Amino acid sequence: MAKKVLIVYAHESSTSFNAAAKDAAVAALTAQGCTVQVSDLYAMKFKAAATTEDITGGVKDAENFCYAKEIKLASEEGKLADDIKKEQEKLKKADLVIFQFPMYWSSVPAIMKGWMDRVLGFAYAQEKRYSEGIFKDKKAMLSFTTDCPESVYSDTGINGDINVTLWPLQNGILNYCGFQVFAPQIFWDPATGSPESRSSMLE
Ligand SMILES: Cc1cc2nc3c(=O)[nH]c(=O)nc-3n(C[C@H](O)[C@H](O)[C@H](O)COP(=O)(O)OP(=O)(O)OC[C@H]3O[C@@H](n4cnc5c(N)ncnc54)[C@H](O)[C@@H]3O)c2cc1C
C-alpha cells in the first residue's frame, strides 16, 4: 500500500528556499508512489496559542485551567476545536510526518510550535511515552534551513552541537509521543551558497 506522508510546513513566502525544499520533497515522494499532504500553516492562518478555545462546549475547570488535562478529556469526548481535529485526521493517516521550517532561535517558528502544542497536546501522557507513545508506529523528520554554517553548530562552534540543539524537539516532543525520529535534513545557510550549491541541496 502507498505510504502516506504529511508535511507540516511553516514559511510565508512561496519564493523561499523552504518552499523549494517542500516542493522538492512533494515531487520526490510522489514520484516514489507516496501520497503526500501538506499543512501550510501560514496559509491556513493556524492558531499558535494553546488556549481554552481549543476545547468546544466549555472547559471542565475554568478557574484552574490546565491545558494538558483539558485537552486530553476533550480528545476523549470529541470536543476538540475543528482545526485541531482536521490536523489530527491527517496525522492519523500519515506513516511519516516531515516538519519543514526555517530555524528560529535554535527551534521551530512559533506557528509550528503551536501545531505541536495543540495537535499533539493530547499525546502528552506520562503513562504512554517514548517506545509506548501514541505515535509509535509513525516516523517523523525535521527538515530545516539555517543562516549559520554547519561549523557554528558543532561541538567547537559558538552555538554548540546541533544534536544538542535539536534534542528538545526530536526527543522531548517527537520521540516522547512515540515517533521514530529520522536523522534531520539540514540545509545549512542556503542564502550564502552559490545557485549551484542550492540546487544540489535540493537534489
Ligand atoms: C526570529 C528568527 C530567529 C532565527 N534564529 C536562527 C537560529 O537560531 N539559527 C540560525 O541558523 N538561523 C536563525 N534564523 C535565520 C533563519 O533560519 C534563516 O533566515 C532561514 O532559515 C532562511 O531560510 P529561507 O527559506 O527563508 O531562505 P531564503 O532567504 O528564502 O532563501 C535562501 C536563498 O535560496 C534561494 N532560493 C529560493 N528558492 C530556490 C530554488 N528553488 N532553487 C535555488 N535557490 C532558491 C533564494 O532566492 C535565496 O537566495 C532566524 C531568523 C529569525 C527571523
PDB file of C-alpha atoms and ligand atoms in Angstrom:
ATOM      1  CA  MET A   1       0.000   0.000   0.000  1.00  0.00           C
ATOM      2  CA  ALA A   2       1.232   3.533  -0.804  1.00  0.00           C
ATOM      3  CA  LYS A   3       2.891   5.228   2.154  1.00  0.00           C
ATOM      4  CA  LYS A   4       1.261   8.407   3.361  1.00  0.00           C
ATOM      5  CA  VAL A   5       3.319  11.471   4.172  1.00  0.00           C
ATOM      6  CA  LEU A   6       2.221  14.637   5.944  1.00  0.00           C
ATOM      7  CA  ILE A   7       4.440  17.708   5.516  1.00  0.00           C
ATOM      8  CA  VAL A   8       3.865  20.335   8.179  1.00  0.00           C
ATOM      9  CA  TYR A   9       5.253  23.449   6.548  1.00  0.00           C
ATOM     10  CA  ALA A  10       5.984  26.890   8.008  1.00  0.00           C
ATOM     11  CA  HIS A  11       7.168  29.650   5.676  1.00  0.00           C
ATOM     12  CA  GLU A  12       5.127  32.583   4.435  1.00  0.00           C
ATOM     13  CA  SER A  13       6.915  33.064   1.105  1.00  0.00           C
ATOM     14  CA  SER A  14       6.363  30.859  -1.917  1.00  0.00           C
ATOM     15  CA  THR A  15       9.753  32.017  -3.310  1.00  0.00           C
ATOM     16  CA  SER A  16      11.702  30.964  -0.215  1.00  0.00           C
ATOM     17  CA  PHE A  17      14.203  28.143  -0.052  1.00  0.00           C
ATOM     18  CA  ASN A  18      11.855  26.425   2.404  1.00  0.00           C
ATOM     19  CA  ALA A  19       9.107  26.475  -0.219  1.00  0.00           C
ATOM     20  CA  ALA A  20      11.539  24.964  -2.727  1.00  0.00           C
ATOM     21  CA  ALA A  21      12.549  22.271  -0.206  1.00  0.00           C
ATOM     22  CA  LYS A  22       8.901  21.468   0.479  1.00  0.00           C
ATOM     23  CA  ASP A  23       8.144  21.275  -3.252  1.00  0.00           C
ATOM     24  CA  ALA A  24      11.200  19.059  -3.831  1.00  0.00           C
ATOM     25  CA  ALA A  25      10.015  16.687  -1.088  1.00  0.00           C
ATOM     26  CA  VAL A  26       6.482  16.567  -2.508  1.00  0.00           C
ATOM     27  CA  ALA A  27       7.845  15.826  -6.007  1.00  0.00           C
ATOM     28  CA  ALA A  28      10.338  13.164  -4.865  1.00  0.00           C
ATOM     29  CA  LEU A  29       7.909  11.374  -2.549  1.00  0.00           C
ATOM     30  CA  THR A  30       5.075  11.476  -5.088  1.00  0.00           C
ATOM     31  CA  ALA A  31       7.425  10.037  -7.723  1.00  0.00           C
ATOM     32  CA  GLN A  32       8.154   7.173  -5.297  1.00  0.00           C
ATOM     33  CA  GLY A  33       4.432   6.418  -5.088  1.00  0.00           C
ATOM     34  CA  CYS A  34       3.729   8.079  -1.737  1.00  0.00           C
ATOM     35  CA  THR A  35       0.587  10.079  -1.075  1.00  0.00           C
ATOM     36  CA  VAL A  36       1.632  13.487   0.213  1.00  0.00           C
ATOM     37  CA  GLN A  37      -0.436  16.032   2.084  1.00  0.00           C
ATOM     38  CA  VAL A  38       0.860  19.481   3.078  1.00  0.00           C
ATOM     39  CA  SER A  39      -0.325  21.554   6.025  1.00  0.00           C
ATOM     40  CA  ASP A  40       0.777  25.059   5.029  1.00  0.00           C
ATOM     41  CA  LEU A  41       0.485  26.672   8.450  1.00  0.00           C
ATOM     42  CA  TYR A  42       0.756  30.359   7.485  1.00  0.00           C
ATOM     43  CA  ALA A  43      -1.638  29.929   4.548  1.00  0.00           C
ATOM     44  CA  MET A  44      -4.038  28.212   6.958  1.00  0.00           C
ATOM     45  CA  LYS A  45      -3.513  31.034   9.482  1.00  0.00           C
ATOM     46  CA  PHE A  46      -3.015  28.249  12.006  1.00  0.00           C
ATOM     47  CA  LYS A  47      -3.660  29.395  15.571  1.00  0.00           C
ATOM     48  CA  ALA A  48      -0.428  29.074  17.526  1.00  0.00           C
ATOM     49  CA  ALA A  49      -1.502  29.551  21.145  1.00  0.00           C
ATOM     50  CA  ALA A  50      -2.850  26.652  23.208  1.00  0.00           C
ATOM     51  CA  THR A  51      -5.901  28.137  24.954  1.00  0.00           C
ATOM     52  CA  THR A  52      -9.346  27.324  26.343  1.00  0.00           C
ATOM     53  CA  GLU A  53     -10.773  27.996  22.853  1.00  0.00           C
ATOM     54  CA  ASP A  54      -9.281  24.662  21.775  1.00  0.00           C
ATOM     55  CA  ILE A  55     -11.992  22.908  23.766  1.00  0.00           C
ATOM     56  CA  THR A  56     -15.540  23.242  22.466  1.00  0.00           C
ATOM     57  CA  GLY A  57     -18.559  23.407  24.765  1.00  0.00           C
ATOM     58  CA  GLY A  58     -16.681  24.878  27.726  1.00  0.00           C
ATOM     59  CA  VAL A  59     -13.753  23.643  29.804  1.00  0.00           C
ATOM     60  CA  LYS A  60     -14.143  21.483  32.931  1.00  0.00           C
ATOM     61  CA  ASP A  61     -12.252  23.787  35.288  1.00  0.00           C
ATOM     62  CA  ALA A  62     -12.024  27.352  34.018  1.00  0.00           C
ATOM     63  CA  GLU A  63     -10.691  28.722  37.303  1.00  0.00           C
ATOM     64  CA  ASN A  64      -7.688  26.379  37.455  1.00  0.00           C
ATOM     65  CA  PHE A  65      -7.353  25.761  33.720  1.00  0.00           C
ATOM     66  CA  CYS A  66      -4.842  23.007  32.956  1.00  0.00           C
ATOM     67  CA  TYR A  67      -4.318  22.580  29.188  1.00  0.00           C
ATOM     68  CA  ALA A  68      -2.804  19.090  29.462  1.00  0.00           C
ATOM     69  CA  LYS A  69      -5.777  17.688  31.401  1.00  0.00           C
ATOM     70  CA  GLU A  70      -8.469  19.530  29.471  1.00  0.00           C
ATOM     71  CA  ILE A  71      -7.113  18.705  26.012  1.00  0.00           C
ATOM     72  CA  LYS A  72      -6.920  15.003  26.872  1.00  0.00           C
ATOM     73  CA  LEU A  73     -10.509  14.976  28.167  1.00  0.00           C
ATOM     74  CA  ALA A  74     -11.726  16.987  25.174  1.00  0.00           C
ATOM     75  CA  SER A  75      -9.995  14.500  22.861  1.00  0.00           C
ATOM     76  CA  GLU A  76     -11.711  11.539  24.580  1.00  0.00           C
ATOM     77  CA  GLU A  77     -15.080  13.321  24.474  1.00  0.00           C
ATOM     78  CA  GLY A  78     -14.753  14.584  20.855  1.00  0.00           C
ATOM     79  CA  LYS A  79     -14.719  18.214  21.978  1.00  0.00           C
ATOM     80  CA  LEU A  80     -11.575  19.482  20.259  1.00  0.00           C
ATOM     81  CA  ALA A  81     -11.651  22.601  18.072  1.00  0.00           C
ATOM     82  CA  ASP A  82     -12.176  21.862  14.374  1.00  0.00           C
ATOM     83  CA  ASP A  83      -8.706  22.953  13.244  1.00  0.00           C
ATOM     84  CA  ILE A  84      -7.090  20.520  15.715  1.00  0.00           C
ATOM     85  CA  LYS A  85      -9.414  17.701  14.644  1.00  0.00           C
ATOM     86  CA  LYS A  86      -8.575  18.282  10.972  1.00  0.00           C
ATOM     87  CA  GLU A  87      -4.835  18.105  11.629  1.00  0.00           C
ATOM     88  CA  GLN A  88      -5.271  15.003  13.791  1.00  0.00           C
ATOM     89  CA  GLU A  89      -7.176  13.296  10.957  1.00  0.00           C
ATOM     90  CA  LYS A  90      -4.238  13.983   8.607  1.00  0.00           C
ATOM     91  CA  LEU A  91      -1.819  12.768  11.269  1.00  0.00           C
ATOM     92  CA  LYS A  92      -3.802   9.573  11.886  1.00  0.00           C
ATOM     93  CA  LYS A  93      -3.393   8.601   8.217  1.00  0.00           C
ATOM     94  CA  ALA A  94       0.308   9.511   7.960  1.00  0.00           C
ATOM     95  CA  ASP A  95       3.138   6.979   8.104  1.00  0.00           C
ATOM     96  CA  LEU A  96       5.716   9.771   8.060  1.00  0.00           C
ATOM     97  CA  VAL A  97       5.497  13.395   9.203  1.00  0.00           C
ATOM     98  CA  ILE A  98       8.057  15.887   7.870  1.00  0.00           C
ATOM     99  CA  PHE A  99       8.388  19.278   9.555  1.00  0.00           C
ATOM    100  CA  GLN A 100       9.753  21.829   7.040  1.00  0.00           C
ATOM    101  CA  PHE A 101      10.773  25.194   8.544  1.00  0.00           C
ATOM    102  CA  PRO A 102      13.406  27.914   8.874  1.00  0.00           C
ATOM    103  CA  MET A 103      15.211  27.547  12.190  1.00  0.00           C
ATOM    104  CA  TYR A 104      14.109  30.283  14.609  1.00  0.00           C
ATOM    105  CA  TRP A 105      16.112  30.701  17.807  1.00  0.00           C
ATOM    106  CA  SER A 106      17.511  27.191  17.508  1.00  0.00           C
ATOM    107  CA  SER A 107      13.974  25.836  17.364  1.00  0.00           C
ATOM    108  CA  VAL A 108      10.831  25.896  15.206  1.00  0.00           C
ATOM    109  CA  PRO A 109       8.862  29.095  14.369  1.00  0.00           C
ATOM    110  CA  ALA A 110       6.059  29.819  16.865  1.00  0.00           C
ATOM    111  CA  ILE A 111       3.331  28.755  14.434  1.00  0.00           C
ATOM    112  CA  MET A 112       4.880  25.285  14.171  1.00  0.00           C
ATOM    113  CA  LYS A 113       5.424  25.022  17.920  1.00  0.00           C
ATOM    114  CA  GLY A 114       1.725  25.888  18.180  1.00  0.00           C
ATOM    115  CA  TRP A 115       0.899  22.966  15.859  1.00  0.00           C
ATOM    116  CA  MET A 116       2.929  20.686  18.140  1.00  0.00           C
ATOM    117  CA  ASP A 117       1.329  22.065  21.319  1.00  0.00           C
ATOM    118  CA  ARG A 118      -2.241  21.903  20.038  1.00  0.00           C
ATOM    119  CA  VAL A 119      -2.297  18.903  17.676  1.00  0.00           C
ATOM    120  CA  LEU A 120      -0.005  16.659  19.728  1.00  0.00           C
ATOM    121  CA  GLY A 121      -1.124  18.084  23.106  1.00  0.00           C
ATOM    122  CA  PHE A 122      -3.436  15.161  23.909  1.00  0.00           C
ATOM    123  CA  ALA A 123      -0.454  12.794  23.497  1.00  0.00           C
ATOM    124  CA  TYR A 124       1.410  14.354  26.427  1.00  0.00           C
ATOM    125  CA  ALA A 125       0.761  11.323  28.638  1.00  0.00           C
ATOM    126  CA  GLN A 126       3.217  10.124  31.253  1.00  0.00           C
ATOM    127  CA  GLU A 127       1.771   6.613  31.139  1.00  0.00           C
ATOM    128  CA  LYS A 128       2.308   6.326  27.359  1.00  0.00           C
ATOM    129  CA  ARG A 129       5.582   7.807  26.189  1.00  0.00           C
ATOM    130  CA  TYR A 130       8.677   7.038  24.114  1.00  0.00           C
ATOM    131  CA  SER A 131       8.504   3.376  22.974  1.00  0.00           C
ATOM    132  CA  GLU A 132       4.940   3.206  24.343  1.00  0.00           C
ATOM    133  CA  GLY A 133       3.970   6.603  22.908  1.00  0.00           C
ATOM    134  CA  ILE A 134       0.736   7.105  20.969  1.00  0.00           C
ATOM    135  CA  PHE A 135       2.505   7.532  17.611  1.00  0.00           C
ATOM    136  CA  LYS A 136       4.955   4.638  17.989  1.00  0.00           C
ATOM    137  CA  ASP A 137       4.023   3.233  14.546  1.00  0.00           C
ATOM    138  CA  LYS A 138       4.854   6.508  12.783  1.00  0.00           C
ATOM    139  CA  LYS A 139       8.073   8.159  11.686  1.00  0.00           C
ATOM    140  CA  ALA A 140       8.981  11.837  11.852  1.00  0.00           C
ATOM    141  CA  MET A 141      11.741  14.043  10.497  1.00  0.00           C
ATOM    142  CA  LEU A 142      12.839  17.635  10.923  1.00  0.00           C
ATOM    143  CA  SER A 143      13.839  19.361   7.686  1.00  0.00           C
ATOM    144  CA  PHE A 144      15.042  22.928   8.087  1.00  0.00           C
ATOM    145  CA  THR A 145      17.188  25.823   6.917  1.00  0.00           C
ATOM    146  CA  THR A 146      19.632  27.935   8.902  1.00  0.00           C
ATOM    147  CA  ASP A 147      21.591  31.096   8.314  1.00  0.00           C
ATOM    148  CA  CYS A 148      24.570  29.713  10.195  1.00  0.00           C
ATOM    149  CA  PRO A 149      27.082  27.398   8.569  1.00  0.00           C
ATOM    150  CA  GLU A 150      27.466  23.875   9.933  1.00  0.00           C
ATOM    151  CA  SER A 151      30.686  24.779  11.796  1.00  0.00           C
ATOM    152  CA  VAL A 152      28.765  27.165  14.091  1.00  0.00           C
ATOM    153  CA  TYR A 153      26.537  24.283  15.226  1.00  0.00           C
ATOM    154  CA  SER A 154      29.415  21.889  16.007  1.00  0.00           C
ATOM    155  CA  ASP A 155      30.847  20.911  19.381  1.00  0.00           C
ATOM    156  CA  THR A 156      33.553  23.552  18.902  1.00  0.00           C
ATOM    157  CA  GLY A 157      31.235  26.138  17.323  1.00  0.00           C
ATOM    158  CA  ILE A 158      29.712  29.081  19.171  1.00  0.00           C
ATOM    159  CA  ASN A 159      26.162  27.624  19.080  1.00  0.00           C
ATOM    160  CA  GLY A 160      27.254  24.129  20.139  1.00  0.00           C
ATOM    161  CA  ASP A 161      26.427  20.684  18.743  1.00  0.00           C
ATOM    162  CA  ILE A 162      23.297  20.668  16.535  1.00  0.00           C
ATOM    163  CA  ASN A 163      22.260  17.342  18.103  1.00  0.00           C
ATOM    164  CA  VAL A 164      22.061  19.046  21.497  1.00  0.00           C
ATOM    165  CA  THR A 165      20.085  21.920  19.957  1.00  0.00           C
ATOM    166  CA  LEU A 166      17.603  19.507  18.395  1.00  0.00           C
ATOM    167  CA  TRP A 167      17.220  17.263  21.469  1.00  0.00           C
ATOM    168  CA  PRO A 168      14.129  19.016  22.900  1.00  0.00           C
ATOM    169  CA  LEU A 169      12.328  18.776  19.526  1.00  0.00           C
ATOM    170  CA  GLN A 170      13.460  15.333  18.440  1.00  0.00           C
ATOM    171  CA  ASN A 171      13.440  13.634  21.827  1.00  0.00           C
ATOM    172  CA  GLY A 172      11.343  15.842  24.112  1.00  0.00           C
ATOM    173  CA  ILE A 173       8.421  16.193  21.690  1.00  0.00           C
ATOM    174  CA  LEU A 174       8.551  13.712  18.810  1.00  0.00           C
ATOM    175  CA  ASN A 175      10.108  10.651  20.404  1.00  0.00           C
ATOM    176  CA  TYR A 176       8.189  11.374  23.638  1.00  0.00           C
ATOM    177  CA  CYS A 177       4.974  10.983  21.593  1.00  0.00           C
ATOM    178  CA  GLY A 178       6.326   7.696  20.227  1.00  0.00           C
ATOM    179  CA  PHE A 179       7.522   8.820  16.771  1.00  0.00           C
ATOM    180  CA  GLN A 180      10.572   7.011  15.412  1.00  0.00           C
ATOM    181  CA  VAL A 181      12.687  10.029  14.520  1.00  0.00           C
ATOM    182  CA  PHE A 182      14.810  10.031  11.365  1.00  0.00           C
ATOM    183  CA  ALA A 183      18.091  11.950  11.186  1.00  0.00           C
ATOM    184  CA  PRO A 184      17.292  15.566  10.265  1.00  0.00           C
ATOM    185  CA  GLN A 185      17.599  17.068   6.800  1.00  0.00           C
ATOM    186  CA  ILE A 186      19.571  20.271   7.377  1.00  0.00           C
ATOM    187  CA  PHE A 187      20.005  22.896   4.663  1.00  0.00           C
ATOM    188  CA  TRP A 188      22.956  24.849   6.024  1.00  0.00           C
ATOM    189  CA  ASP A 189      22.832  28.549   5.193  1.00  0.00           C
ATOM    190  CA  PRO A 190      21.201  28.402   1.744  1.00  0.00           C
ATOM    191  CA  ALA A 191      21.267  32.216   1.448  1.00  0.00           C
ATOM    192  CA  THR A 192      25.066  32.383   1.302  1.00  0.00           C
ATOM    193  CA  GLY A 193      25.791  29.499  -1.059  1.00  0.00           C
ATOM    194  CA  SER A 194      26.016  29.634  -4.846  1.00  0.00           C
ATOM    195  CA  PRO A 195      22.956  28.873  -7.006  1.00  0.00           C
ATOM    196  CA  GLU A 196      24.644  25.552  -7.854  1.00  0.00           C
ATOM    197  CA  SER A 197      25.090  24.626  -4.178  1.00  0.00           C
ATOM    198  CA  ARG A 198      21.424  25.441  -3.525  1.00  0.00           C
ATOM    199  CA  SER A 199      20.324  23.294  -6.454  1.00  0.00           C
ATOM    200  CA  SER A 200      22.455  20.404  -5.259  1.00  0.00           C
ATOM    201  CA  MET A 201      20.990  20.741  -1.744  1.00  0.00           C
ATOM    202  CA  LEU A 202      17.522  20.474  -3.272  1.00  0.00           C
ATOM    203  CA  GLU A 203      18.592  17.391  -5.261  1.00  0.00           C
TER     204      GLU A 203
HETATM  205  C1  LIG B   1      13.343  35.182  14.722  1.00  0.00           C
HETATM  206  C2  LIG B   1      14.439  34.489  13.945  1.00  0.00           C
HETATM  207  C3  LIG B   1      15.297  33.629  14.600  1.00  0.00           C
HETATM  208  C4  LIG B   1      16.301  32.966  13.900  1.00  0.00           C
HETATM  209  N1  LIG B   1      17.098  32.084  14.565  1.00  0.00           N
HETATM  210  C5  LIG B   1      18.053  31.408  13.895  1.00  0.00           C
HETATM  211  C6  LIG B   1      18.881  30.462  14.580  1.00  0.00           C
HETATM  212  O1  LIG B   1      18.739  30.219  15.774  1.00  0.00           O
HETATM  213  N2  LIG B   1      19.833  29.821  13.863  1.00  0.00           N
HETATM  214  C7  LIG B   1      20.025  30.045  12.515  1.00  0.00           C
HETATM  215  O2  LIG B   1      20.919  29.456  11.917  1.00  0.00           O
HETATM  216  N3  LIG B   1      19.227  30.925  11.853  1.00  0.00           N
HETATM  217  C8  LIG B   1      18.259  31.603  12.501  1.00  0.00           C
HETATM  218  N4  LIG B   1      17.452  32.473  11.817  1.00  0.00           N
HETATM  219  C9  LIG B   1      17.635  32.644  10.351  1.00  0.00           C
HETATM  220  C10 LIG B   1      16.676  31.762   9.545  1.00  0.00           C
HETATM  221  O3  LIG B   1      16.763  30.418   9.960  1.00  0.00           O
HETATM  222  C11 LIG B   1      17.019  31.869   8.058  1.00  0.00           C
HETATM  223  O4  LIG B   1      16.764  33.186   7.650  1.00  0.00           O
HETATM  224  C12 LIG B   1      16.198  30.885   7.227  1.00  0.00           C
HETATM  225  O5  LIG B   1      16.482  29.574   7.625  1.00  0.00           O
HETATM  226  C13 LIG B   1      16.490  31.008   5.738  1.00  0.00           C
HETATM  227  O6  LIG B   1      15.588  30.183   5.040  1.00  0.00           O
HETATM  228  P1  LIG B   1      14.599  30.797   3.936  1.00  0.00           P
HETATM  229  O7  LIG B   1      13.790  29.683   3.336  1.00  0.00           O
HETATM  230  O8  LIG B   1      13.849  31.959   4.490  1.00  0.00           O
HETATM  231  O9  LIG B   1      15.696  31.282   2.898  1.00  0.00           O
HETATM  232  P2  LIG B   1      15.539  32.311   1.668  1.00  0.00           P
HETATM  233  O10 LIG B   1      16.186  33.576   2.056  1.00  0.00           O
HETATM  234  O11 LIG B   1      14.128  32.332   1.183  1.00  0.00           O
HETATM  235  O12 LIG B   1      16.383  31.539   0.559  1.00  0.00           O
HETATM  236  C14 LIG B   1      17.777  31.486   0.543  1.00  0.00           C
HETATM  237  C15 LIG B   1      18.214  31.578  -0.913  1.00  0.00           C
HETATM  238  O13 LIG B   1      17.677  30.465  -1.656  1.00  0.00           O
HETATM  239  C16 LIG B   1      17.137  30.967  -2.890  1.00  0.00           C
HETATM  240  N5  LIG B   1      16.120  30.055  -3.445  1.00  0.00           N
HETATM  241  C17 LIG B   1      14.786  30.050  -3.251  1.00  0.00           C
HETATM  242  N6  LIG B   1      14.215  29.072  -3.990  1.00  0.00           N
HETATM  243  C18 LIG B   1      15.205  28.463  -4.656  1.00  0.00           C
HETATM  244  C19 LIG B   1      15.244  27.371  -5.580  1.00  0.00           C
HETATM  245  N7  LIG B   1      14.141  26.755  -5.998  1.00  0.00           N
HETATM  246  N8  LIG B   1      16.435  26.978  -6.073  1.00  0.00           N
HETATM  247  C20 LIG B   1      17.587  27.593  -5.687  1.00  0.00           C
HETATM  248  N9  LIG B   1      17.599  28.627  -4.819  1.00  0.00           N
HETATM  249  C21 LIG B   1      16.433  29.061  -4.318  1.00  0.00           C
HETATM  250  C22 LIG B   1      16.574  32.322  -2.515  1.00  0.00           C
HETATM  251  O14 LIG B   1      16.375  33.126  -3.649  1.00  0.00           O
HETATM  252  C23 LIG B   1      17.681  32.848  -1.609  1.00  0.00           C
HETATM  253  O15 LIG B   1      18.738  33.396  -2.358  1.00  0.00           O
HETATM  254  C24 LIG B   1      16.449  33.173  12.499  1.00  0.00           C
HETATM  255  C25 LIG B   1      15.567  34.048  11.831  1.00  0.00           C
HETATM  256  C26 LIG B   1      14.578  34.702  12.548  1.00  0.00           C
HETATM  257  C27 LIG B   1      13.631  35.617  11.823  1.00  0.00           C
END
